[in-house]
Coordinates of C-alpha atoms in Angstrom, one line a residue:
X29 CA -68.3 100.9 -91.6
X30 CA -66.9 98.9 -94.5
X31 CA -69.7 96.9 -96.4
X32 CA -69.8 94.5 -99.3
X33 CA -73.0 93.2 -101.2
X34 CA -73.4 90.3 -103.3
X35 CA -75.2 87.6 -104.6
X36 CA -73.3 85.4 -102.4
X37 CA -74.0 87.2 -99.7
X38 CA -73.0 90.6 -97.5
X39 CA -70.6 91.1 -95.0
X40 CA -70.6 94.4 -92.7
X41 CA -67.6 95.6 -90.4
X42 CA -68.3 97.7 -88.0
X43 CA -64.9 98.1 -86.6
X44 CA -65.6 94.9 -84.1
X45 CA -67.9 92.7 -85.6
X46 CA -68.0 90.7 -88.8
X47 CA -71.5 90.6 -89.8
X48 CA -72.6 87.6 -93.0
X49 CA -75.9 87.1 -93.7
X50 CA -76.2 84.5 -96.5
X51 CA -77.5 85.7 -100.5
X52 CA -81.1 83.9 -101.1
X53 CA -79.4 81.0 -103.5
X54 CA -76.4 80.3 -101.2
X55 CA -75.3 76.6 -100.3
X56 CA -78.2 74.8 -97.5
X57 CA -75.6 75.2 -94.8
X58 CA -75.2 78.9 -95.1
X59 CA -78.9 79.5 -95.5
X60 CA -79.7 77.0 -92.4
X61 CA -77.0 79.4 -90.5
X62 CA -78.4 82.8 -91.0
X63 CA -76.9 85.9 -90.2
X64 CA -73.3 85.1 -88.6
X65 CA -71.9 88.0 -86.1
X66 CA -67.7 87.3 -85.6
X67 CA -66.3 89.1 -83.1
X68 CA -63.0 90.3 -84.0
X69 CA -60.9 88.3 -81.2
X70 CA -62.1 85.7 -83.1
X71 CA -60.7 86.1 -86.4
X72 CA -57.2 85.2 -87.0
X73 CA -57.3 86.9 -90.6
X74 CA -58.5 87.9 -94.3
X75 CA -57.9 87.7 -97.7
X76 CA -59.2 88.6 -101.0
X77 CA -58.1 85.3 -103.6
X78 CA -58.5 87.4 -107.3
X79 CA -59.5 85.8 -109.7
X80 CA -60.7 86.4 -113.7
X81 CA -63.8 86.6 -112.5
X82 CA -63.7 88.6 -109.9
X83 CA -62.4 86.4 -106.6
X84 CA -63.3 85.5 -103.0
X85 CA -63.0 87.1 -99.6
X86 CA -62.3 84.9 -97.3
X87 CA -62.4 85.2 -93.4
X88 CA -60.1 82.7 -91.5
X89 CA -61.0 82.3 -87.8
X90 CA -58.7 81.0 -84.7
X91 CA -58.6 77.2 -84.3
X92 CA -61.5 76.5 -82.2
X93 CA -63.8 79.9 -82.3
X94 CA -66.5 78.5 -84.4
X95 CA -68.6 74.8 -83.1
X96 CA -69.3 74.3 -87.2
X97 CA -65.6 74.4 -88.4
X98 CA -64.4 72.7 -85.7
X99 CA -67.3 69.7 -86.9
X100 CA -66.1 70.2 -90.1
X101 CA -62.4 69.6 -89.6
X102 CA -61.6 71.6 -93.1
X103 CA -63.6 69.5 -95.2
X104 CA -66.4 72.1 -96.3
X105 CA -66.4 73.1 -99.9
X106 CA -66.4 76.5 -100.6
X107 CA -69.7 77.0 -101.2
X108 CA -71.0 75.7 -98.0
X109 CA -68.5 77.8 -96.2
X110 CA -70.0 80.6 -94.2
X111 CA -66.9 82.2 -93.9
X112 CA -65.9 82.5 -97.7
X113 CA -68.2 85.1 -100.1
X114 CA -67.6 85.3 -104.0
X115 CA -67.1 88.3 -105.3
X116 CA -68.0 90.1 -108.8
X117 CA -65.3 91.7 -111.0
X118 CA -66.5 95.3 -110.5
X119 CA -66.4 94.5 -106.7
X120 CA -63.1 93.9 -106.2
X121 CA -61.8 97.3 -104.8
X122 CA -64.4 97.0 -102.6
X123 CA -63.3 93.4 -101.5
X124 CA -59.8 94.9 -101.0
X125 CA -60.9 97.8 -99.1
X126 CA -63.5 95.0 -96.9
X127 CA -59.5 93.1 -96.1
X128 CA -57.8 96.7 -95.2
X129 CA -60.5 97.3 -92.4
X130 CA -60.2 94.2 -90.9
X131 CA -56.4 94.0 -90.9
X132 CA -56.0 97.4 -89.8
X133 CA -58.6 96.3 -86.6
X134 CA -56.7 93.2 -85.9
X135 CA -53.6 95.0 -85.3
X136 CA -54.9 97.7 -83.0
X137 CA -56.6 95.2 -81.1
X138 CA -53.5 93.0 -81.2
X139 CA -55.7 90.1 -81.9
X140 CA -53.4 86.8 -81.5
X141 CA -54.1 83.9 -84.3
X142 CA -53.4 81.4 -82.2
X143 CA -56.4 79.0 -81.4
X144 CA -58.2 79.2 -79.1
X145 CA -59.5 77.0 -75.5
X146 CA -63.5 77.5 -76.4
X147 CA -65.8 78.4 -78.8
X148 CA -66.3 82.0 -79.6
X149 CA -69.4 81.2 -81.4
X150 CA -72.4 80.1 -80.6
X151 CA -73.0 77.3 -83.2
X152 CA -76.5 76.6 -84.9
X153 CA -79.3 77.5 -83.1
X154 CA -81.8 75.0 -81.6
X155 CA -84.0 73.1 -82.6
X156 CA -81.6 71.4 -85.6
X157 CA -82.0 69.2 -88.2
X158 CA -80.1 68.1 -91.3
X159 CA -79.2 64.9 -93.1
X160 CA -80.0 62.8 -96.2
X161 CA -78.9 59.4 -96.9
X162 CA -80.9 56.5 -95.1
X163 CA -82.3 59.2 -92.4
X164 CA -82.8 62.7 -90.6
X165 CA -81.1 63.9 -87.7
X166 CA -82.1 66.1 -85.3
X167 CA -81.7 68.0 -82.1
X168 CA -83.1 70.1 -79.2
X169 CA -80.3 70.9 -76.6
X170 CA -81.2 67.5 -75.3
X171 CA -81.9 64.8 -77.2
X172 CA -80.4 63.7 -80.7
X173 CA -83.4 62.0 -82.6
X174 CA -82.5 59.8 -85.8
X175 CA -85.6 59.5 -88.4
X176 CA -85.2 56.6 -90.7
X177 CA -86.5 56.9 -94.2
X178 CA -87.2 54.0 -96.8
X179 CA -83.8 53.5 -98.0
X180 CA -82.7 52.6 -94.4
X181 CA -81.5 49.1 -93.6
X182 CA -84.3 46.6 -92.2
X183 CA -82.2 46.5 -89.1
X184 CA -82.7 50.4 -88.8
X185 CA -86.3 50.8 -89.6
X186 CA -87.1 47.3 -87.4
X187 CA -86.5 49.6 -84.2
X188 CA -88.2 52.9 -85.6
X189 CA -86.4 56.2 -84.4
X190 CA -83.4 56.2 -82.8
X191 CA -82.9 58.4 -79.7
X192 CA -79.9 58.9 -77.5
X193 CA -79.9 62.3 -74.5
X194 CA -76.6 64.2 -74.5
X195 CA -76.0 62.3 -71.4
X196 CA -75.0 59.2 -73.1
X197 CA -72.9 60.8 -76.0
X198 CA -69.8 60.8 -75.6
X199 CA -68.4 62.5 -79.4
X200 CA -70.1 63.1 -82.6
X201 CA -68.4 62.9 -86.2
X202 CA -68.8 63.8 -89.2
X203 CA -67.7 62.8 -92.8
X204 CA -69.0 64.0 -96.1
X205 CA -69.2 61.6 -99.1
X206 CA -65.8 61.8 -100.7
X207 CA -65.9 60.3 -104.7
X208 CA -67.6 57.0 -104.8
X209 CA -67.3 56.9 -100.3
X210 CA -70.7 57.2 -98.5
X211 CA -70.0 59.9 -95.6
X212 CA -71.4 59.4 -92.1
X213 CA -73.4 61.3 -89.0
X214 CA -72.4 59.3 -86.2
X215 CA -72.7 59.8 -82.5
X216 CA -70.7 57.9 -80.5
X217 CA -72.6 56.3 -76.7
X218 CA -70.7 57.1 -73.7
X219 CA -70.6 53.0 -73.9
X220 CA -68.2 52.8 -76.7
X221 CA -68.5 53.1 -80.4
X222 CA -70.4 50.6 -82.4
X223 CA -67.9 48.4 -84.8
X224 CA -70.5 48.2 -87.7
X225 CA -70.4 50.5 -91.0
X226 CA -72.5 53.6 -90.6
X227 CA -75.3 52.1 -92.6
X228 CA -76.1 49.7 -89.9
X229 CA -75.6 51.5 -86.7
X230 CA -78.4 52.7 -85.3
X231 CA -76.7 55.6 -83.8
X232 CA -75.6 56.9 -87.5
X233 CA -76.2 58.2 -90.8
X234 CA -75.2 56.9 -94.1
X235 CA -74.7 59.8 -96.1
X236 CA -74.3 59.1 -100.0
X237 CA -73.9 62.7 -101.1
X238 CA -76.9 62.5 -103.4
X239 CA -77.5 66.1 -102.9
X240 CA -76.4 69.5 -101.1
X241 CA -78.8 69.1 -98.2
X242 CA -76.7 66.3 -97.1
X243 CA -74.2 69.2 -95.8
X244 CA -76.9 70.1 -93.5
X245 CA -75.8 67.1 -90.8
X246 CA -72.9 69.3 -90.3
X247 CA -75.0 71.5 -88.3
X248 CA -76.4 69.1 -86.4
X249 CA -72.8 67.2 -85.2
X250 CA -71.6 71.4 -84.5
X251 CA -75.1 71.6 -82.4
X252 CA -74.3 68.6 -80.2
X253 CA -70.1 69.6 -80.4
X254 CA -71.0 72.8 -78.6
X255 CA -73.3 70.9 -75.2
X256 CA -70.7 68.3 -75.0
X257 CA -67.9 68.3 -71.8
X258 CA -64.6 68.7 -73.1
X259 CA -66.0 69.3 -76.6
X260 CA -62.2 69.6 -78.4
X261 CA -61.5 66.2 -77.3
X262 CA -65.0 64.8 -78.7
X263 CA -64.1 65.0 -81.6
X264 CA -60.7 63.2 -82.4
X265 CA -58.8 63.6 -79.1
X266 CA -58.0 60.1 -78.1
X267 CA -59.5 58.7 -74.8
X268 CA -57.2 59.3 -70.9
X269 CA -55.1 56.5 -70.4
X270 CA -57.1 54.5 -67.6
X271 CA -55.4 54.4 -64.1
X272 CA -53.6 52.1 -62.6
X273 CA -55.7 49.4 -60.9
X274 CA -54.6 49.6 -57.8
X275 CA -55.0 53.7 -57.5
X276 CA -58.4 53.2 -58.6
X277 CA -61.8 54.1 -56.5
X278 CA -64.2 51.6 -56.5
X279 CA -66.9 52.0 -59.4
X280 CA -70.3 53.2 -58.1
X281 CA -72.8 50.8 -58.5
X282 CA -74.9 51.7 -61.6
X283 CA -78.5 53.6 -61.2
X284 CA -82.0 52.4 -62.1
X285 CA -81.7 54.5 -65.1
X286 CA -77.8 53.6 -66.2
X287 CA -79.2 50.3 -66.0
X288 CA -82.6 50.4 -68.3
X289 CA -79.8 52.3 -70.9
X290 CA -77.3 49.2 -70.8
X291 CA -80.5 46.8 -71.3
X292 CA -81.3 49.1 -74.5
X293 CA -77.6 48.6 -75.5
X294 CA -78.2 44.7 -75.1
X295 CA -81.1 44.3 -77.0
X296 CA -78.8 46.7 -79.8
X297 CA -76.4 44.5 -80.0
X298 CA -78.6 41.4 -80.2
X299 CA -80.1 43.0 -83.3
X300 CA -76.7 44.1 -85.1
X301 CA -76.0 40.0 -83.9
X302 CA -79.5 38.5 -85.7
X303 CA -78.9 41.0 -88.9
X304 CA -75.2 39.4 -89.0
X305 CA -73.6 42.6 -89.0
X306 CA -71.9 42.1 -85.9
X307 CA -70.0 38.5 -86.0
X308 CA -70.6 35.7 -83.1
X309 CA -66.8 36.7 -81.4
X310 CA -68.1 40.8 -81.8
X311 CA -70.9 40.5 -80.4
X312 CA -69.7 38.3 -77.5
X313 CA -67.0 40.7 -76.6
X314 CA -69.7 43.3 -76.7
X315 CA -72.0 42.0 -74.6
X316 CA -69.5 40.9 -72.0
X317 CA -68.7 45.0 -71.9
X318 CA -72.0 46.2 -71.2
X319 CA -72.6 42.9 -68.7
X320 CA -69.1 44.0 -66.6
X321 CA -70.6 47.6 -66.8
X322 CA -73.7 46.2 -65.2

């Protein structure tokens, strides 16, 4: 078994599993992770990136094995990467040795590094929380829950907390804050997405990148990625082209409860309307959406 122990962290092989459990002062995504087990067919390879100080072992997975990357779409920093693990100077042979036990298992299993159709991970575990900015979101396998605190906008905090059941999400994103850009938390309703800036919708955070903990919503986006249908396409796949009209069925006539969720979405939009972030044309062609759909 090939082992390496650092602050950062330790990683185990065991000849088929990658095994990271995250040192006590590593980044609030790590540490909100826990212990991490890859199976090899999910790893598409290794490295170990010297440096003078010693360097960094870094695990690269197949497209698609792991719900948090995928959520992610490359824009974790290294230190909120599970999958990368800084290493001391007088721990480099061991590092190397760590890379030459996972290559060396990779080609007797004939492990392709092509991506893959579906997640080979598990994702965070449940319940799930993270955030910053004007809120906290959460989630429990069926509900997302968004918790307003006091730097929310009035037209946020007017409604109290936001709720929306997987059911009616159809894909999440996430954004960190970029330089002097706000990043965002924002689940999209099966109705269509909401025009107005993250800071306003009431199905979003507004994520100012104030501090690390702000990282944490990535967890949350993965958590929801993972119980979503077609959960590749959620998250930047564009929409089926409709069908034709005339090879369509006839739509089913709504249910009580598809009907008490398109009211909700009226009053929404009535709000967004009143608090002039929506404009009078917006918020017309909005409303005559969800009025058709009723």
């Amino acid at each position: 078994m090939a082992e390496i122990i650092q602050r950062d962290g330790t990683w185990t092989f065991d000849g088929d599993t990658v095994r990271i459990v995250p040192g006590g002062r590593a980044h609030p995504v790590r540490l909100a992770l826990g212990e991490i087990a890859v199976p090899v067919r999910a790893v598409a390879g290794i490295s170990f990136e010297p440096d003078r100080k010693g360097g960094r072992l870094r695990l690269r997975l197949r497209g698609g094995a792991c719900p948090v990357l995928r959520a992610a779409d490359g824009r974790l920093k290294d230190g909120a990467d599970p999958y990368a693990l800084t290493v001391e100077k007088d721990r480099t042979g061991v590092a190397e040795y760590f890379v030459d036990e996972v290559r060396n298992a990779l080609l007797i299993e004939q492990v392709p590094d092509g991506p893959v159709d579906r997640f080979l991970l598990p994702g965070p575990s449940l319940p799930v929380s993270g955030g910053g900015g004007d809120g906290t979101a959460s989630f429990d396998g069926e509900t997302v829950r968004l918790t307003w605190n006091w730097k929310a906008e009035e037209s946020k905090t007017a409604g109290g907390p936001a709720t929306l059941p997987l059911s009616r999400i159809a894909a999440v994103r996430w954004l960190p804050s970029i330089g002097l850009e706000n990043g965002y938390l924002r689940f999209e309703p099966v109705e269509g997405p909401v025009s107005a800036p993250p800071k306003y919708d009431m199905y979003a955070l507004d994520l100012w990148g104030m501090s690390k903990k702000e990282y944490t919503a990535v967890l949350v986006a993965a958590a929801v990625l993972t119980r979503l249908p077609r959960a590749g396409a959620a998250l930047d796949a564009p929409a089926p082209a409709p069908a034709p009209a005339e090879a369509a069925e006839p739509a089913a006539a709504p249910s009580a409860g598809d009907h008490d969720v398109l009211l909700r979405r009226l009053r929404e939009l009535g709000e967004l309307h009143r608090a002039g972030v929506l404009t009078d044309d917006e918020f017309s062609t909005a409303k005559q959406a969800v009025l058709r759909s009723m």
